[in-house]
PDB file of C-alpha atoms and ligand atoms in Angstrom:
ATOM      1  CA  MET A   1     -26.210 -26.897  41.939  1.00  0.00           C
ATOM      2  CA  ILE A   2     -23.456 -24.898  40.445  1.00  0.00           C
ATOM      3  CA  ILE A   3     -19.107 -26.206  39.682  1.00  0.00           C
ATOM      4  CA  LEU A   4     -16.564 -23.707  40.744  1.00  0.00           C
ATOM      5  CA  THR A   5     -13.095 -24.078  39.022  1.00  0.00           C
ATOM      6  CA  GLN A   6      -9.551 -23.330  40.717  1.00  0.00           C
ATOM      7  CA  SER A   7      -8.140 -20.074  41.132  1.00  0.00           C
ATOM      8  CA  GLU A   8      -6.105 -18.916  38.154  1.00  0.00           C
ATOM      9  CA  ALA A   9      -3.740 -17.161  41.134  1.00  0.00           C
ATOM     10  CA  THR A  10      -1.828 -20.331  42.038  1.00  0.00           C
ATOM     11  CA  ASN A  11       0.926 -21.799  40.076  1.00  0.00           C
ATOM     12  CA  TYR A  12      -0.706 -25.020  39.870  1.00  0.00           C
ATOM     13  CA  GLN A  13      -1.928 -26.515  35.509  1.00  0.00           C
ATOM     14  CA  LEU A  14      -4.060 -29.581  34.926  1.00  0.00           C
ATOM     15  CA  LEU A  15      -2.357 -30.347  31.703  1.00  0.00           C
ATOM     16  CA  ASP A  16      -3.977 -33.345  31.226  1.00  0.00           C
ATOM     17  CA  SER A  17      -6.175 -36.250  32.126  1.00  0.00           C
ATOM     18  CA  GLY A  18      -7.335 -39.663  30.772  1.00  0.00           C
ATOM     19  CA  ASN A  19      -6.740 -43.913  31.643  1.00  0.00           C
ATOM     20  CA  GLY A  20      -6.738 -43.049  34.810  1.00  0.00           C
ATOM     21  CA  LYS A  21      -4.817 -40.472  35.598  1.00  0.00           C
ATOM     22  CA  LYS A  22      -4.001 -37.200  35.647  1.00  0.00           C
ATOM     23  CA  LEU A  23      -1.103 -34.583  34.473  1.00  0.00           C
ATOM     24  CA  GLU A  24      -0.056 -31.745  36.380  1.00  0.00           C
ATOM     25  CA  LYS A  25       2.296 -28.923  36.356  1.00  0.00           C
ATOM     26  CA  ILE A  26       2.695 -27.706  39.907  1.00  0.00           C
ATOM     27  CA  GLY A  27       5.354 -24.952  40.165  1.00  0.00           C
ATOM     28  CA  ASN A  28       9.070 -26.823  39.053  1.00  0.00           C
ATOM     29  CA  ASN A  29       7.486 -30.079  39.030  1.00  0.00           C
ATOM     30  CA  THR A  30       5.191 -32.105  36.898  1.00  0.00           C
ATOM     31  CA  VAL A  31       3.466 -34.966  37.963  1.00  0.00           C
ATOM     32  CA  VAL A  32       1.683 -37.990  37.273  1.00  0.00           C
ATOM     33  CA  ARG A  33      -1.066 -39.263  39.620  1.00  0.00           C
ATOM     34  CA  THR A  34      -4.098 -41.888  39.197  1.00  0.00           C
ATOM     35  CA  ASP A  35      -7.580 -40.730  39.623  1.00  0.00           C
ATOM     36  CA  SER A  36     -10.148 -42.887  38.826  1.00  0.00           C
ATOM     37  CA  ASN A  37     -12.772 -40.276  37.034  1.00  0.00           C
ATOM     38  CA  CYS A  38     -10.327 -40.099  34.633  1.00  0.00           C
ATOM     39  CA  VAL A  39     -11.949 -43.127  32.261  1.00  0.00           C
ATOM     40  CA  TRP A  40     -11.898 -40.696  28.955  1.00  0.00           C
ATOM     41  CA  GLN A  41      -8.553 -40.707  26.370  1.00  0.00           C
ATOM     42  CA  PRO A  42      -5.790 -38.497  27.134  1.00  0.00           C
ATOM     43  CA  GLN A  43      -5.281 -35.879  24.473  1.00  0.00           C
ATOM     44  CA  LEU A  44      -1.235 -34.744  25.074  1.00  0.00           C
ATOM     45  CA  PRO A  45       1.432 -37.090  23.218  1.00  0.00           C
ATOM     46  CA  ALA A  46       2.493 -40.048  25.256  1.00  0.00           C
ATOM     47  CA  GLU A  47       6.314 -38.363  25.215  1.00  0.00           C
ATOM     48  CA  GLN A  48       4.448 -35.170  26.930  1.00  0.00           C
ATOM     49  CA  TRP A  49       3.239 -37.480  29.872  1.00  0.00           C
ATOM     50  CA  GLN A  50       6.802 -39.189  30.298  1.00  0.00           C
ATOM     51  CA  LYS A  51       8.765 -36.057  30.800  1.00  0.00           C
ATOM     52  CA  ALA A  52       7.029 -36.059  33.983  1.00  0.00           C
ATOM     53  CA  SER A  53       9.058 -35.755  37.187  1.00  0.00           C
ATOM     54  CA  ALA A  54       7.041 -38.065  39.885  1.00  0.00           C
ATOM     55  CA  VAL A  55       4.967 -40.747  39.074  1.00  0.00           C
ATOM     56  CA  PHE A  56       2.165 -42.273  41.810  1.00  0.00           C
ATOM     57  CA  THR A  57       0.467 -45.998  40.670  1.00  0.00           C
ATOM     58  CA  LYS A  58      -1.754 -47.186  43.820  1.00  0.00           C
ATOM     59  CA  LYS A  59       1.110 -50.492  43.160  1.00  0.00           C
ATOM     60  CA  ALA A  60       3.989 -48.910  43.545  1.00  0.00           C
ATOM     61  CA  GLY A  61       3.294 -45.473  45.703  1.00  0.00           C
ATOM     62  CA  TRP A  62       5.643 -42.082  43.980  1.00  0.00           C
ATOM     63  CA  GLN A  63       8.269 -43.338  41.886  1.00  0.00           C
ATOM     64  CA  LYS A  64      10.633 -39.698  41.836  1.00  0.00           C
ATOM     65  CA  GLN A  65      12.762 -38.915  38.913  1.00  0.00           C
ATOM     66  CA  LYS A  66      16.002 -37.544  37.741  1.00  0.00           C
ATOM     67  CA  ASN A  67      14.267 -34.655  37.264  1.00  0.00           C
ATOM     68  CA  PHE A  68      12.104 -34.201  40.322  1.00  0.00           C
ATOM     69  CA  LYS A  69      13.623 -30.553  41.497  1.00  0.00           C
ATOM     70  CA  GLU A  70      13.070 -29.606  45.249  1.00  0.00           C
ATOM     71  CA  PRO A  71      12.141 -27.765  46.908  1.00  0.00           C
ATOM     72  CA  TRP A  72       8.680 -27.988  45.641  1.00  0.00           C
ATOM     73  CA  LEU A  73       6.111 -25.139  46.346  1.00  0.00           C
ATOM     74  CA  PHE A  74       2.443 -24.457  45.830  1.00  0.00           C
ATOM     75  CA  THR A  75       1.822 -20.731  45.679  1.00  0.00           C
ATOM     76  CA  TYR A  76      -1.736 -19.068  46.303  1.00  0.00           C
ATOM     77  CA  GLN A  77      -1.707 -15.356  45.300  1.00  0.00           C
ATOM     78  CA  HIS A  78      -3.968 -14.201  48.188  1.00  0.00           C
ATOM     79  CA  PRO A  79      -7.092 -11.787  46.965  1.00  0.00           C
ATOM     80  CA  VAL A  80      -6.209  -9.560  49.375  1.00  0.00           C
ATOM     81  CA  THR A  81      -3.028  -9.191  50.573  1.00  0.00           C
ATOM     82  CA  LYS A  82      -1.897 -10.297  46.742  1.00  0.00           C
ATOM     83  CA  LYS A  83       1.185 -11.783  49.138  1.00  0.00           C
ATOM     84  CA  SER A  84       2.126 -15.477  48.124  1.00  0.00           C
ATOM     85  CA  ILE A  85       0.191 -18.320  50.099  1.00  0.00           C
ATOM     86  CA  VAL A  86       2.595 -21.544  50.071  1.00  0.00           C
ATOM     87  CA  CYS A  87       2.613 -25.209  51.053  1.00  0.00           C
ATOM     88  CA  ASP A  88       5.809 -27.199  50.588  1.00  0.00           C
ATOM     89  CA  LEU A  89       4.904 -30.337  49.019  1.00  0.00           C
ATOM     90  CA  HIS A  90       6.191 -33.503  49.742  1.00  0.00           C
ATOM     91  CA  LEU A  91       5.674 -36.515  47.968  1.00  0.00           C
ATOM     92  CA  SER A  92       3.885 -38.992  50.867  1.00  0.00           C
ATOM     93  CA  GLN A  93       2.777 -42.309  51.439  1.00  0.00           C
ATOM     94  CA  SER A  94      -0.632 -41.752  49.375  1.00  0.00           C
ATOM     95  CA  LYS A  95      -1.056 -39.791  46.479  1.00  0.00           C
ATOM     96  CA  ASN A  96      -1.409 -36.636  48.333  1.00  0.00           C
ATOM     97  CA  ILE A  97       1.043 -33.862  48.251  1.00  0.00           C
ATOM     98  CA  GLY A  98      -0.772 -31.569  50.531  1.00  0.00           C
ATOM     99  CA  VAL A  99      -2.574 -29.630  48.718  1.00  0.00           C
ATOM    100  CA  PHE A 100      -6.002 -29.612  46.838  1.00  0.00           C
ATOM    101  CA  PRO A 101      -5.890 -26.749  44.505  1.00  0.00           C
ATOM    102  CA  GLU A 102      -9.539 -26.429  43.419  1.00  0.00           C
ATOM    103  CA  GLN A 103     -10.294 -25.468  46.913  1.00  0.00           C
ATOM    104  CA  SER A 104      -8.727 -22.441  45.646  1.00  0.00           C
ATOM    105  CA  ALA A 105     -12.197 -21.260  44.722  1.00  0.00           C
ATOM    106  CA  HIS A 106     -13.640 -21.434  48.327  1.00  0.00           C
ATOM    107  CA  TRP A 107     -10.407 -19.918  49.141  1.00  0.00           C
ATOM    108  CA  ASN A 108     -11.258 -16.282  46.918  1.00  0.00           C
ATOM    109  CA  TRP A 109     -14.811 -16.140  48.739  1.00  0.00           C
ATOM    110  CA  ILE A 110     -13.914 -16.887  52.195  1.00  0.00           C
ATOM    111  CA  SER A 111     -11.451 -13.797  51.710  1.00  0.00           C
ATOM    112  CA  GLU A 112     -13.787 -11.547  49.973  1.00  0.00           C
ATOM    113  CA  ILE A 113     -16.621 -12.305  53.045  1.00  0.00           C
ATOM    114  CA  ILE A 114     -13.560 -11.418  55.767  1.00  0.00           C
ATOM    115  CA  GLU A 115     -11.951  -9.095  54.180  1.00  0.00           C
ATOM    116  CA  LYS A 116     -15.284  -7.119  54.906  1.00  0.00           C
ATOM    117  CA  GLN A 117     -15.986  -7.492  58.267  1.00  0.00           C
ATOM    118  CA  LYS A 118     -14.649  -4.133  60.425  1.00  0.00           C
ATOM    119  CA  THR A 119     -13.708  -6.681  63.458  1.00  0.00           C
ATOM    120  CA  ALA A 120     -11.596 -10.022  63.033  1.00  0.00           C
ATOM    121  CA  PRO A 121     -13.954 -12.802  62.812  1.00  0.00           C
ATOM    122  CA  GLN A 122     -13.501 -15.860  64.997  1.00  0.00           C
ATOM    123  CA  VAL A 123     -13.125 -18.994  62.076  1.00  0.00           C
ATOM    124  CA  LEU A 124     -12.536 -22.672  62.784  1.00  0.00           C
ATOM    125  CA  ASN A 125     -11.101 -24.862  60.336  1.00  0.00           C
ATOM    126  CA  LEU A 126     -12.062 -28.755  60.594  1.00  0.00           C
ATOM    127  CA  PHE A 127     -10.191 -30.683  59.329  1.00  0.00           C
ATOM    128  CA  GLY A 128      -7.955 -28.676  58.410  1.00  0.00           C
ATOM    129  CA  TYR A 129      -4.186 -30.542  57.040  1.00  0.00           C
ATOM    130  CA  SER A 130      -1.578 -28.733  56.056  1.00  0.00           C
ATOM    131  CA  GLY A 131      -3.442 -25.404  56.176  1.00  0.00           C
ATOM    132  CA  MET A 132      -3.878 -23.593  53.349  1.00  0.00           C
ATOM    133  CA  ALA A 133      -7.599 -22.270  53.493  1.00  0.00           C
ATOM    134  CA  THR A 134      -6.238 -21.421  57.614  1.00  0.00           C
ATOM    135  CA  MET A 135      -3.380 -19.036  55.955  1.00  0.00           C
ATOM    136  CA  VAL A 136      -5.869 -18.095  53.697  1.00  0.00           C
ATOM    137  CA  ALA A 137      -8.250 -16.638  56.410  1.00  0.00           C
ATOM    138  CA  ALA A 138      -5.785 -14.984  58.778  1.00  0.00           C
ATOM    139  CA  ALA A 139      -4.271 -13.194  55.702  1.00  0.00           C
ATOM    140  CA  ALA A 140      -7.386 -11.800  54.964  1.00  0.00           C
ATOM    141  CA  GLY A 141      -8.089 -10.485  58.615  1.00  0.00           C
ATOM    142  CA  ALA A 142      -9.587 -13.562  60.440  1.00  0.00           C
ATOM    143  CA  GLU A 143      -8.946 -15.191  64.048  1.00  0.00           C
ATOM    144  CA  VAL A 144      -7.996 -19.229  62.900  1.00  0.00           C
ATOM    145  CA  CYS A 145      -8.660 -22.140  65.158  1.00  0.00           C
ATOM    146  CA  HIS A 146      -6.684 -24.815  62.965  1.00  0.00           C
ATOM    147  CA  VAL A 147      -7.759 -28.324  64.073  1.00  0.00           C
ATOM    148  CA  ASP A 148      -6.492 -31.453  62.874  1.00  0.00           C
ATOM    149  CA  ALA A 149      -5.752 -34.719  64.604  1.00  0.00           C
ATOM    150  CA  SER A 150      -2.489 -35.559  63.335  1.00  0.00           C
ATOM    151  CA  GLN A 151       0.789 -34.038  64.804  1.00  0.00           C
ATOM    152  CA  ALA A 152       2.859 -34.410  61.278  1.00  0.00           C
ATOM    153  CA  ALA A 153      -0.281 -32.242  59.641  1.00  0.00           C
ATOM    154  CA  ILE A 154      -0.092 -29.750  62.081  1.00  0.00           C
ATOM    155  CA  ASN A 155       3.582 -29.621  61.783  1.00  0.00           C
ATOM    156  CA  TRP A 156       3.331 -29.390  58.406  1.00  0.00           C
ATOM    157  CA  ALA A 157       1.203 -26.169  58.710  1.00  0.00           C
ATOM    158  CA  ARG A 158       3.044 -24.567  61.229  1.00  0.00           C
ATOM    159  CA  SER A 159       5.824 -24.614  59.045  1.00  0.00           C
ATOM    160  CA  ASN A 160       3.956 -23.362  56.135  1.00  0.00           C
ATOM    161  CA  GLN A 161       2.599 -20.597  58.313  1.00  0.00           C
ATOM    162  CA  GLN A 162       6.796 -19.650  58.001  1.00  0.00           C
ATOM    163  CA  LEU A 163       6.855 -19.915  54.722  1.00  0.00           C
ATOM    164  CA  SER A 164       4.165 -17.897  53.826  1.00  0.00           C
ATOM    165  CA  LYS A 165       5.541 -15.123  56.231  1.00  0.00           C
ATOM    166  CA  LEU A 166       2.684 -15.408  58.199  1.00  0.00           C
ATOM    167  CA  SER A 167       4.099 -15.477  61.274  1.00  0.00           C
ATOM    168  CA  THR A 168       2.505 -12.743  63.020  1.00  0.00           C
ATOM    169  CA  ALA A 169      -0.884 -14.042  61.725  1.00  0.00           C
ATOM    170  CA  SER A 170      -4.021 -15.392  64.674  1.00  0.00           C
ATOM    171  CA  ILE A 171      -3.246 -18.502  64.305  1.00  0.00           C
ATOM    172  CA  ARG A 172      -3.979 -21.356  67.139  1.00  0.00           C
ATOM    173  CA  TRP A 173      -3.037 -24.528  65.849  1.00  0.00           C
ATOM    174  CA  ILE A 174      -4.850 -27.658  67.901  1.00  0.00           C
ATOM    175  CA  ILE A 175      -4.328 -31.701  67.625  1.00  0.00           C
ATOM    176  CA  ASP A 176      -6.982 -33.412  68.637  1.00  0.00           C
ATOM    177  CA  ASP A 177      -9.858 -35.321  67.095  1.00  0.00           C
ATOM    178  CA  CYS A 178     -12.377 -32.523  65.915  1.00  0.00           C
ATOM    179  CA  ALA A 179     -16.009 -33.962  67.743  1.00  0.00           C
ATOM    180  CA  LYS A 180     -13.569 -34.015  71.328  1.00  0.00           C
ATOM    181  CA  PHE A 181     -12.308 -30.728  70.367  1.00  0.00           C
ATOM    182  CA  LEU A 182     -15.616 -29.327  69.933  1.00  0.00           C
ATOM    183  CA  ALA A 183     -17.074 -30.493  73.142  1.00  0.00           C
ATOM    184  CA  ARG A 184     -14.689 -28.829  75.155  1.00  0.00           C
ATOM    185  CA  GLU A 185     -15.263 -25.624  73.315  1.00  0.00           C
ATOM    186  CA  ILE A 186     -18.560 -26.036  74.181  1.00  0.00           C
ATOM    187  CA  LYS A 187     -18.273 -25.916  77.757  1.00  0.00           C
ATOM    188  CA  ARG A 188     -15.899 -23.289  77.086  1.00  0.00           C
ATOM    189  CA  GLY A 189     -18.917 -21.196  75.609  1.00  0.00           C
ATOM    190  CA  LYS A 190     -16.501 -19.911  72.795  1.00  0.00           C
ATOM    191  CA  VAL A 191     -18.594 -18.531  69.624  1.00  0.00           C
ATOM    192  CA  TYR A 192     -16.894 -18.512  66.423  1.00  0.00           C
ATOM    193  CA  ASP A 193     -18.311 -17.099  63.181  1.00  0.00           C
ATOM    194  CA  GLY A 194     -17.094 -18.174  60.921  1.00  0.00           C
ATOM    195  CA  ILE A 195     -16.048 -22.375  59.634  1.00  0.00           C
ATOM    196  CA  ILE A 196     -14.574 -24.735  57.173  1.00  0.00           C
ATOM    197  CA  MET A 197     -14.699 -28.172  57.022  1.00  0.00           C
ATOM    198  CA  ASP A 198     -13.802 -30.693  55.406  1.00  0.00           C
ATOM    199  CA  PRO A 199     -13.843 -34.146  56.584  1.00  0.00           C
ATOM    200  CA  PRO A 200     -12.789 -37.065  54.764  1.00  0.00           C
ATOM    201  CA  ALA A 201     -14.739 -40.247  53.730  1.00  0.00           C
ATOM    202  CA  PHE A 202     -12.912 -42.582  56.504  1.00  0.00           C
ATOM    203  CA  GLY A 203     -10.574 -41.309  58.969  1.00  0.00           C
ATOM    204  CA  ARG A 204      -8.703 -42.188  62.164  1.00  0.00           C
ATOM    205  CA  ASP A 205      -6.561 -40.013  64.501  1.00  0.00           C
ATOM    206  CA  GLU A 206      -3.712 -40.879  66.535  1.00  0.00           C
ATOM    207  CA  LYS A 207      -5.344 -42.661  69.611  1.00  0.00           C
ATOM    208  CA  GLY A 208      -7.007 -45.018  66.608  1.00  0.00           C
ATOM    209  CA  LYS A 209     -10.458 -42.926  67.014  1.00  0.00           C
ATOM    210  CA  VAL A 210     -12.466 -43.612  63.650  1.00  0.00           C
ATOM    211  CA  PHE A 211     -13.779 -40.508  61.709  1.00  0.00           C
ATOM    212  CA  GLU A 212     -17.118 -42.437  59.171  1.00  0.00           C
ATOM    213  CA  PHE A 213     -18.652 -39.860  57.353  1.00  0.00           C
ATOM    214  CA  GLU A 214     -22.171 -41.470  57.570  1.00  0.00           C
ATOM    215  CA  LYS A 215     -21.468 -42.965  61.415  1.00  0.00           C
ATOM    216  CA  HIS A 216     -20.766 -38.711  62.754  1.00  0.00           C
ATOM    217  CA  ILE A 217     -21.634 -36.979  60.138  1.00  0.00           C
ATOM    218  CA  TYR A 218     -24.804 -35.959  62.090  1.00  0.00           C
ATOM    219  CA  GLU A 219     -23.562 -34.995  65.953  1.00  0.00           C
ATOM    220  CA  LEU A 220     -20.130 -33.212  64.030  1.00  0.00           C
ATOM    221  CA  LEU A 221     -22.902 -31.265  62.656  1.00  0.00           C
ATOM    222  CA  GLY A 222     -24.875 -30.960  65.554  1.00  0.00           C
ATOM    223  CA  LEU A 223     -22.076 -30.108  67.415  1.00  0.00           C
ATOM    224  CA  VAL A 224     -20.478 -27.262  65.332  1.00  0.00           C
ATOM    225  CA  LYS A 225     -23.813 -26.004  65.614  1.00  0.00           C
ATOM    226  CA  GLN A 226     -23.606 -25.735  69.613  1.00  0.00           C
ATOM    227  CA  ILE A 227     -20.456 -23.198  68.434  1.00  0.00           C
ATOM    228  CA  MET A 228     -21.420 -20.686  66.020  1.00  0.00           C
ATOM    229  CA  ARG A 229     -22.929 -17.481  66.274  1.00  0.00           C
ATOM    230  CA  PRO A 230     -27.214 -17.397  65.647  1.00  0.00           C
ATOM    231  CA  LYS A 231     -26.384 -16.090  61.958  1.00  0.00           C
ATOM    232  CA  PRO A 232     -22.961 -17.547  61.059  1.00  0.00           C
ATOM    233  CA  LEU A 233     -20.773 -15.308  58.801  1.00  0.00           C
ATOM    234  CA  PHE A 234     -20.128 -18.497  56.661  1.00  0.00           C
ATOM    235  CA  PHE A 235     -20.398 -21.839  56.767  1.00  0.00           C
ATOM    236  CA  ILE A 236     -18.150 -24.203  53.857  1.00  0.00           C
ATOM    237  CA  PHE A 237     -19.021 -27.591  54.267  1.00  0.00           C
ATOM    238  CA  ASN A 238     -16.570 -30.101  51.905  1.00  0.00           C
ATOM    239  CA  GLY A 239     -16.570 -33.448  51.532  1.00  0.00           C
ATOM    240  CA  TYR A 240     -14.502 -35.870  48.726  1.00  0.00           C
ATOM    241  CA  SER A 241     -14.797 -39.983  47.657  1.00  0.00           C
ATOM    242  CA  MET A 242     -18.295 -39.803  48.641  1.00  0.00           C
ATOM    243  CA  GLY A 243     -19.830 -41.347  46.311  1.00  0.00           C
ATOM    244  CA  TYR A 244     -22.594 -39.016  47.325  1.00  0.00           C
ATOM    245  CA  SER A 245     -24.304 -36.524  45.526  1.00  0.00           C
ATOM    246  CA  ALA A 246     -23.806 -32.393  46.399  1.00  0.00           C
ATOM    247  CA  MET A 247     -27.372 -32.555  47.397  1.00  0.00           C
ATOM    248  CA  VAL A 248     -26.745 -34.793  50.325  1.00  0.00           C
ATOM    249  CA  LEU A 249     -24.772 -32.374  51.730  1.00  0.00           C
ATOM    250  CA  HIS A 250     -26.534 -29.596  51.445  1.00  0.00           C
ATOM    251  CA  ASN A 251     -29.753 -31.546  53.381  1.00  0.00           C
ATOM    252  CA  LEU A 252     -27.659 -32.106  55.942  1.00  0.00           C
ATOM    253  CA  LEU A 253     -26.725 -28.334  56.364  1.00  0.00           C
ATOM    254  CA  LEU A 254     -30.215 -27.347  55.973  1.00  0.00           C
ATOM    255  CA  ASP A 255     -31.320 -29.787  59.450  1.00  0.00           C
ATOM    256  CA  PHE A 256     -28.871 -27.098  61.306  1.00  0.00           C
ATOM    257  CA  TYR A 257     -29.551 -24.369  59.389  1.00  0.00           C
ATOM    258  CA  PRO A 258     -33.553 -24.041  58.165  1.00  0.00           C
ATOM    259  CA  GLN A 259     -32.752 -19.953  57.504  1.00  0.00           C
ATOM    260  CA  ALA A 260     -30.032 -19.879  55.299  1.00  0.00           C
ATOM    261  CA  LYS A 261     -29.768 -19.785  51.643  1.00  0.00           C
ATOM    262  CA  ILE A 262     -27.066 -22.778  50.995  1.00  0.00           C
ATOM    263  CA  GLU A 263     -25.713 -23.076  47.405  1.00  0.00           C
ATOM    264  CA  CYS A 264     -24.368 -26.746  46.989  1.00  0.00           C
ATOM    265  CA  GLY A 265     -22.354 -28.717  43.905  1.00  0.00           C
ATOM    266  CA  GLU A 266     -18.500 -29.465  42.907  1.00  0.00           C
ATOM    267  CA  LEU A 267     -15.356 -28.361  42.979  1.00  0.00           C
ATOM    268  CA  GLN A 268     -13.644 -29.339  39.591  1.00  0.00           C
ATOM    269  CA  LEU A 269     -10.120 -28.606  37.864  1.00  0.00           C
ATOM    270  CA  LYS A 270     -10.204 -27.141  34.508  1.00  0.00           C
ATOM    271  CA  GLU A 271      -8.007 -28.456  32.248  1.00  0.00           C
ATOM    272  CA  ALA A 272      -5.249 -26.062  30.701  1.00  0.00           C
ATOM    273  CA  ASP A 273      -6.469 -26.070  27.211  1.00  0.00           C
ATOM    274  CA  GLY A 274      -9.559 -25.156  28.746  1.00  0.00           C
ATOM    275  CA  LEU A 275     -11.698 -28.562  26.896  1.00  0.00           C
ATOM    276  CA  ARG A 276     -12.402 -30.564  29.835  1.00  0.00           C
ATOM    277  CA  ASN A 277     -13.157 -30.624  33.475  1.00  0.00           C
ATOM    278  CA  LEU A 278     -12.175 -33.446  35.703  1.00  0.00           C
ATOM    279  CA  PRO A 279     -14.853 -33.431  39.153  1.00  0.00           C
ATOM    280  CA  CYS A 280     -12.929 -33.881  42.396  1.00  0.00           C
ATOM    281  CA  SER A 281     -15.055 -32.710  45.362  1.00  0.00           C
ATOM    282  CA  LEU A 282     -18.836 -31.922  46.641  1.00  0.00           C
ATOM    283  CA  PHE A 283     -19.483 -28.673  48.771  1.00  0.00           C
ATOM    284  CA  ALA A 284     -22.456 -26.822  50.075  1.00  0.00           C
ATOM    285  CA  ARG A 285     -21.957 -23.644  51.778  1.00  0.00           C
ATOM    286  CA  PHE A 286     -23.349 -20.330  53.128  1.00  0.00           C
ATOM    287  CA  LYS A 287     -23.352 -16.972  53.961  1.00  0.00           C
TER     288      LYS A 287
HETATM  289  C1  SAM B 301      -9.072 -34.637  53.171  1.00  0.00           C
HETATM  290  S1  SAM B 301      -7.902 -34.133  54.265  1.00  0.00           S
HETATM  291  C2  SAM B 301      -8.509 -32.167  54.607  1.00  0.00           C
HETATM  292  C3  SAM B 301      -8.128 -31.229  53.477  1.00  0.00           C
HETATM  293  C4  SAM B 301      -7.489 -30.112  54.076  1.00  0.00           C
HETATM  294  N1  SAM B 301      -9.446 -29.412  54.244  1.00  0.00           N
HETATM  295  C5  SAM B 301      -7.430 -28.997  52.920  1.00  0.00           C
HETATM  296  O1  SAM B 301      -8.181 -28.416  52.215  1.00  0.00           O
HETATM  297  O2  SAM B 301      -5.977 -29.195  52.641  1.00  0.00           O
HETATM  298  C6  SAM B 301      -8.034 -34.456  55.926  1.00  0.00           C
HETATM  299  C7  SAM B 301      -7.883 -34.092  57.583  1.00  0.00           C
HETATM  300  O3  SAM B 301      -8.696 -34.609  58.604  1.00  0.00           O
HETATM  301  C8  SAM B 301      -8.125 -34.953  58.988  1.00  0.00           C
HETATM  302  N2  SAM B 301      -8.811 -36.151  60.082  1.00  0.00           N
HETATM  303  C9  SAM B 301      -8.957 -37.300  59.654  1.00  0.00           C
HETATM  304  N3  SAM B 301      -9.770 -37.684  61.214  1.00  0.00           N
HETATM  305  C10 SAM B 301      -9.820 -36.907  61.990  1.00  0.00           C
HETATM  306  C11 SAM B 301     -10.689 -36.210  63.105  1.00  0.00           C
HETATM  307  N4  SAM B 301     -11.219 -37.123  63.013  1.00  0.00           N
HETATM  308  N5  SAM B 301     -10.389 -35.000  63.889  1.00  0.00           N
HETATM  309  C12 SAM B 301      -9.203 -34.142  63.101  1.00  0.00           C
HETATM  310  N6  SAM B 301      -8.436 -34.681  62.164  1.00  0.00           N
HETATM  311  C13 SAM B 301      -9.233 -35.463  61.538  1.00  0.00           C
HETATM  312  C14 SAM B 301      -6.512 -35.506  58.644  1.00  0.00           C
HETATM  313  O4  SAM B 301      -5.096 -35.479  59.833  1.00  0.00           O
HETATM  314  C15 SAM B 301      -6.338 -35.070  57.582  1.00  0.00           C
HETATM  315  O5  SAM B 301      -4.904 -33.757  57.850  1.00  0.00           O
END
C-alpha cells in the first residue's frame, strides 16, 4: 500500500485541520469545510480560522463572508506544457467546490505516461465531474472522452476547458450514465488505451438512474474491460467515502487484469507545516 500526497504545482494549501473541519487556502480565498476524519485538535489559533472567507457546515451549508473574492480559481501547473490548467470554483449545495486537489498525484502520473507515447492515446474519463483529469490528459497529448451524467457538470467542465486555453484540445464531452455509454461504445467497437474512473459511493443520473458502488461496480468494470485494449496503457480506479480498504479496489481490478502489477493506497493531503496528512480517497492503479 502506498500513500500519495498532492502535487506542489497547485495554488492549494491545507493550512490546518481538527475538530471535524479543515482550513484550506485555494487561490485568493481561505475556506473551512467539515471533514469527519479530523478528530484531532487544530494547530493554528482560532483567529486564523475566523478569517476564512467562506465556511461550510452540514446544518447551514455554505456561508460566504464579506472578504470572499470572485472569480475563485484553482490552478495546476501542467508538468509537460507548464501551462495552467484552471478550474472555476463554486460554492455548491454540497461541500464540494469543483476540485479534489489530492488527485493532482494522479494527474502527474498520467501526464508522464501520456507524454511518452508516440501517437495520441485514447483516454476515457468516467464520472469526470468538472474536468480536471480530462484537461490534464488532453494537455499531455491524449484524445480524451469525458463522461458525466450531469449536464451542469459537463457545462462546468467545458467552461474550464476555455479558461485553461485548451479549446483546440481533443476532448469529447458525453452527458450520460457511464454504464449506458459503455454499452454503446462496445457495440461501436471503440477501444481505449487508458482509463480514469472515480465512481461515487452513491450517485444518480438526471433520469433518476442510481449508481451504487457495491451493487454496480463489478458490472461496470466488466463493461470497461470490453472497451480497453488487451494491455491497457494505464488504469486509475479511485473512490471516496467507501468505508473500505484500498485493497478492495486492488482485488476488484485483479479479477479483470490478473497479469497487471497493481499498486493501491490512499490519496492524502499534506498539511502546509508538513506535520500531518489528511486521508482523502482510496485508489488502485496500474500501467
Ligand atoms: C466524486 S465526483 C468525481 C470526481 C472527479 N473524478 C474529479 O476528480 O474531479 C462524481 C461525479 O460522478 C457523476 N456521476 C454520478 N453518477 C453517475 C453515473 N451513473 N454516470 C455518470 N456520471 C455519474 C456526478 O455527476 C459527479 O460529477
